[in-house]
mmCIF file of C-alpha atoms in Angstrom:
data_model
loop_
_atom_site.group_PDB
_atom_site.id
_atom_site.type_symbol
_atom_site.label_atom_id
_atom_site.label_comp_id
_atom_site.label_asym_id
_atom_site.label_seq_id
_atom_site.Cartn_x
_atom_site.Cartn_y
_atom_site.Cartn_z
ATOM 1 C CA MET R 45 27.427 -30.372 1.164
ATOM 2 C CA THR R 46 27.161 -28.271 -1.325
ATOM 3 C CA ILE R 47 23.733 -25.740 -2.059
ATOM 4 C CA ARG R 48 24.034 -24.547 -5.743
ATOM 5 C CA VAL R 49 22.359 -21.371 -6.424
ATOM 6 C CA THR R 50 20.776 -20.434 -10.013
ATOM 7 C CA PHE R 51 20.115 -17.784 -11.338
ATOM 8 C CA ARG R 52 17.094 -18.462 -13.650
ATOM 9 C CA PRO R 53 16.520 -16.596 -16.947
ATOM 10 C CA ASP R 54 13.325 -15.177 -15.348
ATOM 11 C CA ASN R 55 12.911 -12.157 -13.670
ATOM 12 C CA HIS R 56 9.898 -12.499 -11.384
ATOM 13 C CA GLN R 57 11.918 -14.948 -9.514
ATOM 14 C CA PRO R 58 14.481 -14.823 -6.598
ATOM 15 C CA PRO R 59 17.028 -17.633 -7.463
ATOM 16 C CA VAL R 60 16.513 -20.885 -7.244
ATOM 17 C CA ILE R 61 18.604 -22.779 -4.560
ATOM 18 C CA GLN R 62 19.053 -26.525 -4.899
ATOM 19 C CA THR R 63 20.342 -28.587 -2.449
ATOM 20 C CA PRO R 64 22.015 -32.124 -3.725
ATOM 21 C CA LEU R 65 20.586 -35.423 -2.550
ATOM 22 C CA PRO R 66 22.821 -36.758 0.565
ATOM 23 C CA THR R 67 25.382 -39.363 -0.873
ATOM 24 C CA GLU R 68 23.787 -42.409 -0.350
ATOM 25 C CA HIS R 69 21.385 -42.001 -2.764
ATOM 26 C CA ALA R 70 23.060 -40.741 -5.448
ATOM 27 C CA HIS R 71 25.232 -43.915 -5.160
ATOM 28 C CA THR R 72 21.790 -45.912 -5.741
ATOM 29 C CA SER R 73 20.027 -43.334 -8.018
ATOM 30 C CA THR R 74 20.177 -44.557 -12.255
ATOM 31 C CA PRO R 75 21.124 -41.796 -13.725
ATOM 32 C CA ALA R 76 17.785 -41.729 -15.758
ATOM 33 C CA THR R 77 15.865 -41.419 -12.099
ATOM 34 C CA GLU R 78 18.522 -38.172 -11.615
ATOM 35 C CA GLN R 79 17.149 -37.379 -15.191
ATOM 36 C CA VAL R 80 13.449 -37.519 -14.639
ATOM 37 C CA GLY R 81 13.877 -35.935 -10.805
ATOM 38 C CA VAL R 82 15.468 -32.642 -12.164
ATOM 39 C CA GLY R 83 12.792 -32.471 -15.039
ATOM 40 C CA ARG R 84 10.393 -33.048 -12.147
ATOM 41 C CA ILE R 85 12.091 -29.602 -10.093
ATOM 42 C CA ARG R 86 12.607 -28.115 -13.584
ATOM 43 C CA LYS R 87 8.548 -28.354 -13.781
ATOM 44 C CA HIS R 88 7.570 -27.407 -10.120
ATOM 45 C CA ASN R 89 9.769 -24.605 -10.064
ATOM 46 C CA LEU R 90 8.263 -23.030 -14.405
ATOM 47 C CA SER R 91 4.704 -23.803 -12.483
ATOM 48 C CA SER R 92 6.403 -21.644 -9.589
ATOM 49 C CA ILE R 93 7.169 -19.469 -11.901
ATOM 50 C CA GLU R 94 4.089 -18.849 -14.101
ATOM 51 C CA LYS R 95 2.167 -18.123 -10.478
ATOM 52 C CA ASP R 96 4.012 -15.387 -9.340
ATOM 53 C CA LYS R 97 3.606 -14.002 -12.118
ATOM 54 C CA GLU R 98 0.332 -14.257 -12.317
ATOM 55 C CA LYS R 99 -0.105 -12.767 -8.752
ATOM 56 C CA ILE R 100 2.514 -9.944 -9.756
ATOM 57 C CA ALA R 101 -0.325 -9.168 -13.018
ATOM 58 C CA GLU R 102 -3.237 -9.319 -10.325
ATOM 59 C CA ILE R 103 -2.000 -7.054 -8.296
ATOM 60 C CA LEU R 104 -0.746 -4.316 -11.396
ATOM 61 C CA ASP R 105 -4.222 -4.927 -12.523
ATOM 62 C CA GLU R 106 -6.131 -3.721 -9.141
ATOM 63 C CA LEU R 107 -3.473 -0.366 -8.838
ATOM 64 C CA GLU R 108 -4.833 0.490 -12.771
ATOM 65 C CA SER R 109 -8.444 -0.417 -11.132
ATOM 66 C CA PHE R 110 -8.055 2.791 -8.311
ATOM 67 C CA ILE R 111 -10.042 5.975 -9.285
ATOM 68 C CA GLY R 112 -7.774 8.541 -10.202
ATOM 69 C CA LEU R 113 -3.824 8.496 -8.710
ATOM 70 C CA VAL R 114 -2.883 8.484 -12.457
ATOM 71 C CA THR R 115 0.528 9.820 -11.485
ATOM 72 C CA VAL R 116 0.603 7.267 -8.304
ATOM 73 C CA LYS R 117 0.276 4.787 -10.841
ATOM 74 C CA ARG R 118 3.174 5.685 -12.684
ATOM 75 C CA LEU R 119 5.330 6.234 -9.936
ATOM 76 C CA ILE R 120 4.683 2.316 -8.594
ATOM 77 C CA ARG R 121 5.072 1.156 -12.034
ATOM 78 C CA ASP R 122 8.193 2.481 -12.185
ATOM 79 C CA LEU R 123 9.571 0.830 -9.161
ATOM 80 C CA GLN R 124 8.346 -2.644 -10.355
ATOM 81 C CA ALA R 125 10.954 -1.974 -13.246
ATOM 82 C CA TYR R 126 13.443 -0.301 -11.260
ATOM 83 C CA VAL R 127 13.623 -3.335 -9.034
ATOM 84 C CA GLU R 128 13.346 -6.084 -11.838
ATOM 85 C CA ILE R 129 16.617 -4.035 -14.026
ATOM 86 C CA GLN R 130 18.568 -4.491 -10.749
ATOM 87 C CA LYS R 131 17.934 -8.287 -10.795
ATOM 88 C CA ARG R 132 18.395 -8.421 -14.393
ATOM 89 C CA ARG R 133 21.719 -6.648 -13.615
ATOM 90 C CA ALA R 134 23.048 -8.730 -10.934
ATOM 91 C CA GLN R 135 22.393 -11.951 -12.731
ATOM 92 C CA GLU R 136 24.971 -10.625 -15.490
ATOM 93 C CA LYS R 137 26.851 -10.398 -12.713
ATOM 94 C CA LEU R 138 27.192 -6.322 -13.552
ATOM 95 C CA ILE R 139 26.495 -3.993 -10.670
ATOM 96 C CA ALA R 140 23.389 -3.376 -8.952
ATOM 97 C CA GLU R 141 21.939 0.140 -7.290
ATOM 98 C CA PRO R 142 21.263 -0.922 -3.613
ATOM 99 C CA LEU R 143 16.877 -1.349 -3.139
ATOM 100 C CA VAL R 144 16.558 1.511 -1.040
ATOM 101 C CA LEU R 145 12.695 1.287 -0.748
ATOM 102 C CA HIS R 146 11.661 3.725 1.616
ATOM 103 C CA MET R 147 8.989 6.467 0.792
ATOM 104 C CA ILE R 148 7.614 9.518 1.862
ATOM 105 C CA PHE R 149 3.509 9.365 1.047
ATOM 106 C CA ARG R 150 2.335 13.202 1.295
ATOM 107 C CA GLY R 151 -1.233 14.277 0.827
ATOM 108 C CA ASN R 152 -4.662 14.868 2.114
ATOM 109 C CA PRO R 153 -6.413 12.744 4.466
ATOM 110 C CA GLY R 154 -8.393 9.826 1.887
ATOM 111 C CA THR R 155 -6.434 10.233 -1.190
ATOM 112 C CA GLY R 156 -5.338 6.691 -0.576
ATOM 113 C CA LYS R 157 -1.747 6.100 0.599
ATOM 114 C CA THR R 158 -2.583 3.282 3.393
ATOM 115 C CA THR R 159 -4.595 1.966 0.318
ATOM 116 C CA VAL R 160 -1.297 2.250 -1.727
ATOM 117 C CA ALA R 161 1.177 1.263 0.627
ATOM 118 C CA ARG R 162 -1.051 -2.146 1.432
ATOM 119 C CA LEU R 163 -0.084 -2.674 -2.340
ATOM 120 C CA VAL R 164 2.902 -2.041 -2.565
ATOM 121 C CA GLY R 165 3.602 -4.815 0.259
ATOM 122 C CA ARG R 166 2.104 -7.550 -2.114
ATOM 123 C CA LEU R 167 4.082 -6.228 -4.792
ATOM 124 C CA PHE R 168 7.191 -6.613 -2.926
ATOM 125 C CA LYS R 169 6.159 -10.244 -1.607
ATOM 126 C CA GLU R 170 5.707 -11.348 -4.940
ATOM 127 C CA MET R 171 8.760 -9.592 -6.715
ATOM 128 C CA GLY R 172 11.168 -11.458 -3.907
ATOM 129 C CA VAL R 173 12.155 -7.991 -2.606
ATOM 130 C CA LEU R 174 10.607 -8.529 1.136
ATOM 131 C CA GLN R 175 9.322 -12.214 2.877
ATOM 132 C CA LYS R 176 6.338 -10.879 3.981
ATOM 133 C CA GLY R 177 4.981 -8.298 2.555
ATOM 134 C CA HIS R 178 2.526 -7.392 5.374
ATOM 135 C CA ILE R 179 1.838 -3.902 6.495
ATOM 136 C CA ILE R 180 2.090 -2.612 10.177
ATOM 137 C CA GLU R 181 0.326 0.544 10.694
ATOM 138 C CA CYS R 182 0.977 2.872 13.530
ATOM 139 C CA GLU R 183 1.448 6.438 14.582
ATOM 140 C CA ARG R 184 2.968 9.074 17.105
ATOM 141 C CA ALA R 185 0.894 7.152 19.384
ATOM 142 C CA ASP R 186 2.123 3.176 18.990
ATOM 143 C CA LEU R 187 6.109 4.941 18.421
ATOM 144 C CA VAL R 188 6.238 7.348 21.655
ATOM 145 C CA GLY R 189 6.426 6.563 25.671
ATOM 146 C CA GLU R 190 5.968 8.590 27.896
ATOM 147 C CA TYR R 191 9.562 8.051 30.255
ATOM 148 C CA ILE R 192 12.630 8.459 29.188
ATOM 149 C CA GLY R 193 14.018 4.279 27.197
ATOM 150 C CA HIS R 194 10.059 3.785 26.608
ATOM 151 C CA THR R 195 9.689 5.212 23.469
ATOM 152 C CA ALA R 196 12.647 2.740 22.221
ATOM 153 C CA GLN R 197 11.245 0.042 23.409
ATOM 154 C CA LYS R 198 7.920 0.987 21.385
ATOM 155 C CA THR R 199 9.642 1.642 18.359
ATOM 156 C CA ARG R 200 11.799 -1.134 18.665
ATOM 157 C CA GLU R 201 8.271 -3.725 19.104
ATOM 158 C CA GLN R 202 6.570 -2.347 16.292
ATOM 159 C CA LEU R 203 9.455 -2.874 14.139
ATOM 160 C CA LYS R 204 9.820 -5.917 15.100
ATOM 161 C CA LYS R 205 6.237 -6.776 14.034
ATOM 162 C CA ALA R 206 7.244 -5.110 10.338
ATOM 163 C CA LEU R 207 10.010 -7.397 9.814
ATOM 164 C CA GLY R 208 9.658 -8.763 6.372
ATOM 165 C CA GLY R 209 7.049 -6.013 5.224
ATOM 166 C CA VAL R 210 6.352 -2.649 5.765
ATOM 167 C CA LEU R 211 5.986 -0.580 8.364
ATOM 168 C CA PHE R 212 3.398 2.324 8.115
ATOM 169 C CA ILE R 213 3.367 5.789 9.929
ATOM 170 C CA ASP R 214 0.984 8.127 9.925
ATOM 171 C CA GLU R 215 1.618 11.957 10.794
ATOM 172 C CA ALA R 216 5.183 11.241 10.258
ATOM 173 C CA TYR R 217 5.642 14.786 11.388
ATOM 174 C CA SER R 218 4.148 14.640 14.464
ATOM 175 C CA LEU R 219 7.291 13.160 15.751
ATOM 176 C CA ALA R 220 9.330 16.186 15.437
ATOM 177 C CA ARG R 221 6.592 18.385 16.627
ATOM 178 C CA GLY R 222 8.530 18.134 20.907
ATOM 179 C CA GLY R 223 11.991 19.799 19.554
ATOM 180 C CA GLU R 224 15.098 18.385 20.628
ATOM 181 C CA LYS R 225 13.960 17.446 24.133
ATOM 182 C CA ASP R 226 10.382 15.323 23.135
ATOM 183 C CA PHE R 227 10.412 11.795 23.254
ATOM 184 C CA GLY R 228 9.529 11.696 19.234
ATOM 185 C CA LYS R 229 12.978 12.380 18.512
ATOM 186 C CA GLU R 230 14.405 8.728 20.361
ATOM 187 C CA ALA R 231 11.318 7.371 18.093
ATOM 188 C CA ILE R 232 12.872 8.608 14.738
ATOM 189 C CA ASP R 233 16.607 7.894 15.705
ATOM 190 C CA ALA R 234 15.444 4.210 16.570
ATOM 191 C CA LEU R 235 13.688 4.335 13.485
ATOM 192 C CA VAL R 236 16.733 5.710 11.255
ATOM 193 C CA LYS R 237 18.893 2.455 12.772
ATOM 194 C CA ALA R 238 16.250 -0.298 11.819
ATOM 195 C CA MET R 239 16.030 1.541 8.288
ATOM 196 C CA GLU R 240 20.474 0.803 8.152
ATOM 197 C CA ASP R 241 19.806 -2.958 10.282
ATOM 198 C CA ASN R 242 17.405 -4.137 8.284
ATOM 199 C CA LYS R 243 17.608 -1.930 5.036
ATOM 200 C CA ASP R 244 17.048 -5.823 3.179
ATOM 201 C CA ASN R 245 14.228 -6.674 5.101
ATOM 202 C CA LEU R 246 11.769 -4.307 5.756
ATOM 203 C CA VAL R 247 10.702 -0.662 3.970
ATOM 204 C CA LEU R 248 9.377 2.360 5.415
ATOM 205 C CA ILE R 249 7.304 4.459 4.831
ATOM 206 C CA LEU R 250 6.012 7.675 6.451
ATOM 207 C CA ALA R 251 2.903 9.893 5.330
ATOM 208 C CA GLY R 252 1.194 12.863 5.880
ATOM 209 C CA TYR R 253 -0.038 16.401 4.417
ATOM 210 C CA ARG R 254 2.554 17.778 2.037
ATOM 211 C CA GLN R 255 3.569 21.109 3.904
ATOM 212 C CA GLU R 256 4.079 19.171 7.490
ATOM 213 C CA MET R 257 5.853 16.596 5.592
ATOM 214 C CA GLU R 258 8.046 18.540 3.658
ATOM 215 C CA TRP R 259 8.901 20.364 7.573
ATOM 216 C CA PHE R 260 9.422 17.207 9.187
ATOM 217 C CA LEU R 261 12.414 16.177 7.054
ATOM 218 C CA GLN R 262 14.042 19.674 7.048
ATOM 219 C CA THR R 263 14.093 19.124 10.542
ATOM 220 C CA ASN R 264 16.878 16.560 10.343
ATOM 221 C CA PRO R 265 19.024 16.554 7.505
ATOM 222 C CA GLY R 266 19.490 12.980 8.034
ATOM 223 C CA LEU R 267 16.308 11.906 6.604
ATOM 224 C CA ARG R 268 15.519 12.844 2.957
ATOM 225 C CA SER R 269 18.513 10.942 1.683
ATOM 226 C CA ARG R 270 17.455 7.826 3.502
ATOM 227 C CA PHE R 271 13.700 8.169 1.690
ATOM 228 C CA PRO R 272 14.773 8.389 -1.989
ATOM 229 C CA ILE R 273 11.355 7.735 -3.411
ATOM 230 C CA HIS R 274 8.551 10.228 -2.530
ATOM 231 C CA ILE R 275 5.083 10.127 -3.462
ATOM 232 C CA ASP R 276 2.684 12.865 -4.141
ATOM 233 C CA PHE R 277 -1.359 11.910 -3.526
ATOM 234 C CA PRO R 278 -3.334 14.398 -5.413
ATOM 235 C CA ASP R 279 -6.984 15.614 -4.255
ATOM 236 C CA TYR R 280 -9.350 13.427 -6.083
ATOM 237 C CA THR R 281 -11.536 15.724 -8.723
ATOM 238 C CA LEU R 282 -15.212 16.083 -8.969
ATOM 239 C CA ASP R 283 -15.222 13.709 -11.813
ATOM 240 C CA GLU R 284 -13.751 10.931 -9.919
ATOM 241 C CA LEU R 285 -15.503 11.465 -6.436
ATOM 242 C CA LEU R 286 -18.373 10.705 -8.350
ATOM 243 C CA ALA R 287 -17.153 7.788 -9.627
ATOM 244 C CA ILE R 288 -16.003 6.958 -6.416
ATOM 245 C CA GLY R 289 -19.481 7.221 -4.488
ATOM 246 C CA ASN R 290 -21.087 4.797 -7.562
ATOM 247 C CA LEU R 291 -18.725 2.267 -7.697
ATOM 248 C CA MET R 292 -18.877 2.205 -3.793
ATOM 249 C CA LEU R 293 -23.360 1.948 -4.510
ATOM 250 C CA LYS R 294 -22.704 -0.578 -6.551
ATOM 251 C CA SER R 295 -20.849 -2.954 -4.283
ATOM 252 C CA ARG R 296 -23.528 -2.765 -2.417
ATOM 253 C CA GLN R 297 -26.352 -3.087 -4.323
ATOM 254 C CA TYR R 298 -27.450 0.418 -5.073
ATOM 255 C CA GLU R 299 -28.076 3.158 -8.007
ATOM 256 C CA LEU R 300 -28.424 6.295 -8.028
ATOM 257 C CA THR R 301 -31.283 7.488 -10.218
ATOM 258 C CA PRO R 302 -30.065 10.349 -12.891
ATOM 259 C CA GLU R 303 -32.032 13.118 -10.793
ATOM 260 C CA ALA R 304 -29.914 11.103 -8.045
ATOM 261 C CA GLN R 305 -26.937 11.495 -10.017
ATOM 262 C CA GLY R 306 -27.083 15.179 -10.652
ATOM 263 C CA ALA R 307 -27.979 16.080 -6.419
ATOM 264 C CA LEU R 308 -24.412 14.103 -6.059
ATOM 265 C CA ARG R 309 -22.881 16.174 -8.151
ATOM 266 C CA PHE R 310 -24.286 19.442 -6.603
ATOM 267 C CA HIS R 311 -23.652 18.188 -2.985
ATOM 268 C CA LEU R 312 -19.736 17.014 -3.702
ATOM 269 C CA GLN R 313 -19.058 20.422 -5.794
ATOM 270 C CA ASN R 314 -20.345 22.632 -3.024
ATOM 271 C CA LEU R 315 -17.990 20.234 -0.544
ATOM 272 C CA LEU R 316 -15.167 20.925 -2.849
ATOM 273 C CA ASN R 317 -15.524 24.372 -2.518
ATOM 274 C CA THR R 318 -16.187 24.936 1.504
ATOM 275 C CA HIS R 319 -13.895 22.715 2.412
ATOM 276 C CA PRO R 320 -9.811 22.346 2.063
ATOM 277 C CA TYR R 321 -9.744 18.799 1.676
ATOM 278 C CA ALA R 322 -12.570 17.733 0.843
ATOM 279 C CA GLY R 323 -10.986 16.456 -2.313
ATOM 280 C CA ASN R 324 -10.602 12.981 -0.546
ATOM 281 C CA ALA R 325 -12.257 9.195 -0.942
ATOM 282 C CA ARG R 326 -13.319 9.357 2.730
ATOM 283 C CA LEU R 327 -15.499 12.326 2.598
ATOM 284 C CA VAL R 328 -17.121 10.391 -0.428
ATOM 285 C CA ARG R 329 -17.286 7.016 2.014
ATOM 286 C CA ASN R 330 -19.004 9.173 4.367
ATOM 287 C CA LEU R 331 -21.623 10.947 2.314
ATOM 288 C CA ILE R 332 -22.419 7.536 0.402
ATOM 289 C CA GLU R 333 -22.622 5.497 3.986
ATOM 290 C CA LYS R 334 -25.458 8.579 5.046
ATOM 291 C CA THR R 335 -27.423 8.284 2.260
ATOM 292 C CA VAL R 336 -28.404 4.448 2.666
ATOM 293 C CA ARG R 337 -29.742 5.286 6.161
ATOM 294 C CA LYS R 338 -31.777 7.915 5.249
ATOM 295 C CA GLN R 339 -32.838 5.789 1.469
ATOM 296 C CA ALA R 340 -33.611 3.063 4.552
ATOM 297 C CA VAL R 341 -36.039 5.663 6.817
ATOM 298 C CA ARG R 342 -37.802 6.580 3.754
ATOM 299 C CA LEU R 343 -38.302 3.278 2.892
ATOM 300 C CA PHE R 344 -38.988 1.644 6.339
ATOM 301 C CA GLN R 345 -42.359 4.176 6.699
ATOM 302 C CA LYS R 346 -43.925 1.953 4.034
ATOM 303 C CA SER R 347 -45.145 -1.740 4.665
ATOM 304 C CA SER R 348 -43.274 -3.628 1.924
ATOM 305 C CA SER R 349 -40.509 -2.068 -0.602
ATOM 306 C CA SER R 350 -40.130 -3.606 -4.462
ATOM 307 C CA ARG R 351 -36.627 -4.667 -5.385
ATOM 308 C CA GLU R 352 -36.334 -1.402 -7.607
ATOM 309 C CA GLU R 353 -37.230 0.567 -4.549
ATOM 310 C CA LEU R 354 -35.110 -1.498 -2.373
ATOM 311 C CA ILE R 355 -32.126 -0.506 -4.581
ATOM 312 C CA GLN R 356 -32.754 3.310 -6.019
ATOM 313 C CA ILE R 357 -31.111 5.792 -4.776
ATOM 314 C CA LEU R 358 -33.616 8.916 -5.354
ATOM 315 C CA PRO R 359 -32.538 13.075 -3.965
ATOM 316 C CA VAL R 360 -33.808 13.417 -1.309
ATOM 317 C CA ASP R 361 -31.495 10.335 0.409
ATOM 318 C CA ILE R 362 -28.256 12.462 -0.272
ATOM 319 C CA SER R 363 -28.289 15.413 2.023
ATOM 320 C CA LEU R 364 -25.621 17.225 3.395
ATOM 321 C CA GLU R 365 -26.594 17.832 6.617
ATOM 322 C CA GLU R 366 -23.961 16.687 9.164
ATOM 323 C CA THR R 367 -21.692 15.594 6.822
#
């Protein structure tokens, strides 16, 4: 039985595979019935295409809603354009570039690397690049074993889980810290092999501090060429950190008074001046959670509280202690 592959003109969809009806049905069906059936198939396909377009638009809207990350957003949209154009070229039977989409994410903790990796998996699924689009997050302990042969086994297990999606390895540079005799090298070798064997159904993202990741790539000359996409995640500015804090509070139905807004700005500025990696969302989240707890302790001392009091955050609720 012949299976026909139709490349649809819409660029958000993979080819449509149409399997003809069995022979006995073909003899008994009238041309009119066949035309109706084809019409239904086309209508169904069109509906599916529109739904996938909407999903891609929703994912990109979510990306744009992230505070900051201007360069990251642009690079993700560039990737989307690159993938779509290669699909168009393939449809026109032109030479298309191979879709090697393994990435290096460089930046301090809390700058959005994991969040963006999850979004990338979902986007590539809707674009037909990945079958599942899920993400498996792991680190050295999940890949490196304690004896010869154990590392390859553990690494293969993580790779198997990630097939059809994204394998995200945080602090990836730690795999090379032990030198030639360290089991981490065995994990790297297994990852490199898997990248070749599953290049059409796996995206590998290595993440970590900027300088450490640069050192990591230098330890293995073959790694850099296997990761053509490098994305730097900058630290957040003071205004971006304030916006993140306000968004976190709003999502929990809290609100800063004007005075508390000034107090939060003052504390965040102090943190940026005294901590080398303070410009990240994780630190803001810790500060907001501590602030909410302090507000609860303050209100708990009263026998009752108004709705406005339960919502408002005052300057006294904001503190740098133990943050």
